[in-house]
Coordinates of C-alpha atoms in Angstrom, one line a residue:
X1 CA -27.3 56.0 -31.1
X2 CA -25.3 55.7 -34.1
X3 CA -24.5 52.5 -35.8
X4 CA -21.3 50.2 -34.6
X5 CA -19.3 47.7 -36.3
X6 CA -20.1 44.3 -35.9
X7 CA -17.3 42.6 -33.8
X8 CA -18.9 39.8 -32.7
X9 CA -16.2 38.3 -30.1
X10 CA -17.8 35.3 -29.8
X11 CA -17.3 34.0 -33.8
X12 CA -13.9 35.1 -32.7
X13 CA -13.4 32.8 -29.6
X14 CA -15.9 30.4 -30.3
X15 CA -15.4 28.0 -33.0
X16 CA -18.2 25.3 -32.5
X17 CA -20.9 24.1 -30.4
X18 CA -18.2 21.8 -28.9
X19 CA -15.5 24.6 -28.3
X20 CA -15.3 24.5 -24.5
X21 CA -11.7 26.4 -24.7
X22 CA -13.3 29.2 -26.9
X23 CA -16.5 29.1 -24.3
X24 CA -14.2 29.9 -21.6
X25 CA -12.2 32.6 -23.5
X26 CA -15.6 34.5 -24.2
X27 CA -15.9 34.0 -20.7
X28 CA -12.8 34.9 -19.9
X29 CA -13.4 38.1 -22.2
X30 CA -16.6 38.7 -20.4
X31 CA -15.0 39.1 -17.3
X32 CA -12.4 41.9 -18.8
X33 CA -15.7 44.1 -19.8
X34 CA -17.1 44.0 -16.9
X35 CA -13.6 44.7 -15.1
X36 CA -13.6 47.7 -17.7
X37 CA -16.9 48.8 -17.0
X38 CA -16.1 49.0 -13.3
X39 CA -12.9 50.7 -13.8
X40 CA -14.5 53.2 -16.2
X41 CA -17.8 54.1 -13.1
X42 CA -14.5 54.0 -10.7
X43 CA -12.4 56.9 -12.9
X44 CA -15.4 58.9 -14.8
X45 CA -18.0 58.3 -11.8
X46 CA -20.7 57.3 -14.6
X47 CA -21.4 54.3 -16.7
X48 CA -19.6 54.1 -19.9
X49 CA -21.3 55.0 -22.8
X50 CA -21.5 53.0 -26.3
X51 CA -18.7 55.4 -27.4
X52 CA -16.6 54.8 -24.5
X53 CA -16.7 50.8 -25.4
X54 CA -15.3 51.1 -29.4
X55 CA -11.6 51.7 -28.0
X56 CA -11.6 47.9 -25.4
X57 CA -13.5 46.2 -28.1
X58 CA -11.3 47.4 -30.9
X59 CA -8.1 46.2 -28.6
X60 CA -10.6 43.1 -27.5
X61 CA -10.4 41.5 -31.0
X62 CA -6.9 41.8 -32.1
X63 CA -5.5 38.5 -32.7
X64 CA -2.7 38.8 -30.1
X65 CA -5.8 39.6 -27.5
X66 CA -7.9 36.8 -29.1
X67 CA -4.9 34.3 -28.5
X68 CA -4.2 35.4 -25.1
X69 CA -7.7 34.9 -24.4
X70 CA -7.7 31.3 -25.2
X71 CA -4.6 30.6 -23.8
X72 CA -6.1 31.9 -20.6
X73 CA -8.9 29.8 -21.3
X74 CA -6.4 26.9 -22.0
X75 CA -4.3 27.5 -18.7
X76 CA -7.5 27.1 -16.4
X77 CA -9.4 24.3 -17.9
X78 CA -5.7 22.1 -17.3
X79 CA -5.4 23.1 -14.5
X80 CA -9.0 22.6 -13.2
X81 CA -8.8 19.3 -15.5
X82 CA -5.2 18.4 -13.5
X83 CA -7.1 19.3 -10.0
X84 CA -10.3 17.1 -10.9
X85 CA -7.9 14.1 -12.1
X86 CA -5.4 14.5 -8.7
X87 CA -8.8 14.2 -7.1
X88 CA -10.3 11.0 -8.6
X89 CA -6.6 9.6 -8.3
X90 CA -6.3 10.3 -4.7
X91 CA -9.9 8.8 -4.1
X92 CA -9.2 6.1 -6.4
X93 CA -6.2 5.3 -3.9
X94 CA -8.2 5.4 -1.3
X95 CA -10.9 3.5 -2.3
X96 CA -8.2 1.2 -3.3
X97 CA -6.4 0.8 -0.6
X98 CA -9.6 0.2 1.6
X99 CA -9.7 -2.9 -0.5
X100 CA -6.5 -4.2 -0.1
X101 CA -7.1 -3.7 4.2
X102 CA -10.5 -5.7 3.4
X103 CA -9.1 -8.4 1.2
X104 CA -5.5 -8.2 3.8
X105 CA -8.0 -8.8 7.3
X106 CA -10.2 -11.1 5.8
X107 CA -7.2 -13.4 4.4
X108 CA -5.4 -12.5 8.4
X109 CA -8.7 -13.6 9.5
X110 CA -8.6 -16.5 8.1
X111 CA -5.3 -17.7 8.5
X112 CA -5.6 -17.0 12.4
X113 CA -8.3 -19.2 12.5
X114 CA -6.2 -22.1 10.8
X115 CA -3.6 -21.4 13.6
X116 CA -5.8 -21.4 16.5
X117 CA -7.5 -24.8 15.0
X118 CA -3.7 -26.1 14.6
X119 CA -2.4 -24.2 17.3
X120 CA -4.9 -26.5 19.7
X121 CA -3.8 -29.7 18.0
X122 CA -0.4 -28.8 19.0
X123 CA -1.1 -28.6 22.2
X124 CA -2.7 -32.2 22.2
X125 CA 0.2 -33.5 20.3
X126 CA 2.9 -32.1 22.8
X127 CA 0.7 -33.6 25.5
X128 CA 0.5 -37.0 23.9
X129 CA 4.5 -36.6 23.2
X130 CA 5.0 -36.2 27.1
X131 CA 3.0 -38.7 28.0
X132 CA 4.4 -41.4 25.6
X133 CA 8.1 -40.6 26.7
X134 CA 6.9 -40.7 30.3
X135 CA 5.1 -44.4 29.8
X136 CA 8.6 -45.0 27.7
X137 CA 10.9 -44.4 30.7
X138 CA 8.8 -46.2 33.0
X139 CA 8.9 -49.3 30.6
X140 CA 12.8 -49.2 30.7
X141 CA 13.0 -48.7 34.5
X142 CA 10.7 -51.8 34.9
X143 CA 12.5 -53.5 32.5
X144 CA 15.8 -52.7 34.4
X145 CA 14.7 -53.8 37.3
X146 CA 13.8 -57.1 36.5
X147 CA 16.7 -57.3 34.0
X148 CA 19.1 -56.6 36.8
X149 CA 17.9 -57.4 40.0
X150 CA 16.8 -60.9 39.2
X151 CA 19.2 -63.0 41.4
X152 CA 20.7 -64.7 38.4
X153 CA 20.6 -61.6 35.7
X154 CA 22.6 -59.8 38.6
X155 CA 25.2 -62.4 39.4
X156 CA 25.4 -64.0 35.4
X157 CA 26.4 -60.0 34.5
X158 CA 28.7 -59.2 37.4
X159 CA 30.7 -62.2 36.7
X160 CA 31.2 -61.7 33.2
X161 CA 32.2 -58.7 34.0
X162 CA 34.9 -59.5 36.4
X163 CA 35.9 -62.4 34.1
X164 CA 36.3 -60.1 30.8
X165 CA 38.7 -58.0 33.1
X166 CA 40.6 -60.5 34.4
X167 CA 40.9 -62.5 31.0
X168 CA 42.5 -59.6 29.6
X169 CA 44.6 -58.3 31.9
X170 CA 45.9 -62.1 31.5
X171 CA 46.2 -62.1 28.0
X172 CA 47.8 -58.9 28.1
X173 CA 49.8 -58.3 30.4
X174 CA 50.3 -54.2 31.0
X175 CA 53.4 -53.4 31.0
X176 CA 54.6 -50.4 32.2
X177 CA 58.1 -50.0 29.7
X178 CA 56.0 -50.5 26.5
X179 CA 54.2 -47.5 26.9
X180 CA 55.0 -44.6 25.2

């Protein structure tokens, strides 16, 4: 096998230990060998030979190839970054909005308890308003009953009456032309 230039693709793609876009492009490169390779059994029915590899790595490492490669590379670490973010957000949302329910049903908890503890109070209340106004009007009805019916309560108030009628009547005399 005779000697080959030294193309090493992955100086090319990979610039440091921390490249994870140039990781992806010599992955992404990978890929297009063996895509090549199985291409090449496909056409030739054989395996290609170190000969048949110079032409795809010489048109592997130009610098338009090189760039498409890491823009590849680019394209589906955003996307798989975009996919794992959407995901975290969505559970973040729902973890969130679990607590708010929590937070909302344990504050509706408590305030139906406060009702029901007031809501019973009322009750009493309204009870003790009923029975005060009924004691009330059964302290006026006694009161006029002996107010009124008391021989001289009855006949003192009936004759004032008649006499406030009569007095004015007398002191004013209706009569019937002054009216307009």
């Amino acid at each position: 096998m005779a000697e080959q230039p030294f193309y090493s693709i992955y100086d090319k793609l990979i610039t440091g230990k921390d490249d994870v876009i140039g990781m992806l492009a010599y992955s992404i490169y990978k890929q297009h060998k063996i895509e090549f390779i199985e291409d090449f059994k496909r056409k030739k029915g054989k395996c290609p030979e170190d000969s048949d590899f110079e032409y795809f790595i010489m048109s592997s490492v130009t610098p338009s190839q090189l760039k498409k490669y890491r823009e590849s590379a680019r394209a589906i670490l955003s996307e798989n970054v975009a996919a794992a973010v959407q995901d975290e957000l969505l559970r973040i949302d729902i973890d969130f909005q679990k607590s708010i329910d929590s937070v909302v049903k344990r504050h509706t908890d408590d305030v139906e308890k406060v009702v029901e503890k007031h809501a019973i109070s009322n009750w009493k209340t309204i009870g003790l308003n009923i029975a005060s106004s009924f004691l009330f009007s059964i302290l006026l009805v006694i009161v006029f009953i002996f107010g009124f019916t008391t021989e001289s309560g009855l006949r003192t108030k009936t004759k004032a009456v008649i006499e406030t009628i009569h007095e004015s009547q007398a002191v004013h005399p209706v009569d019937s032309t002054s009216i307009h």
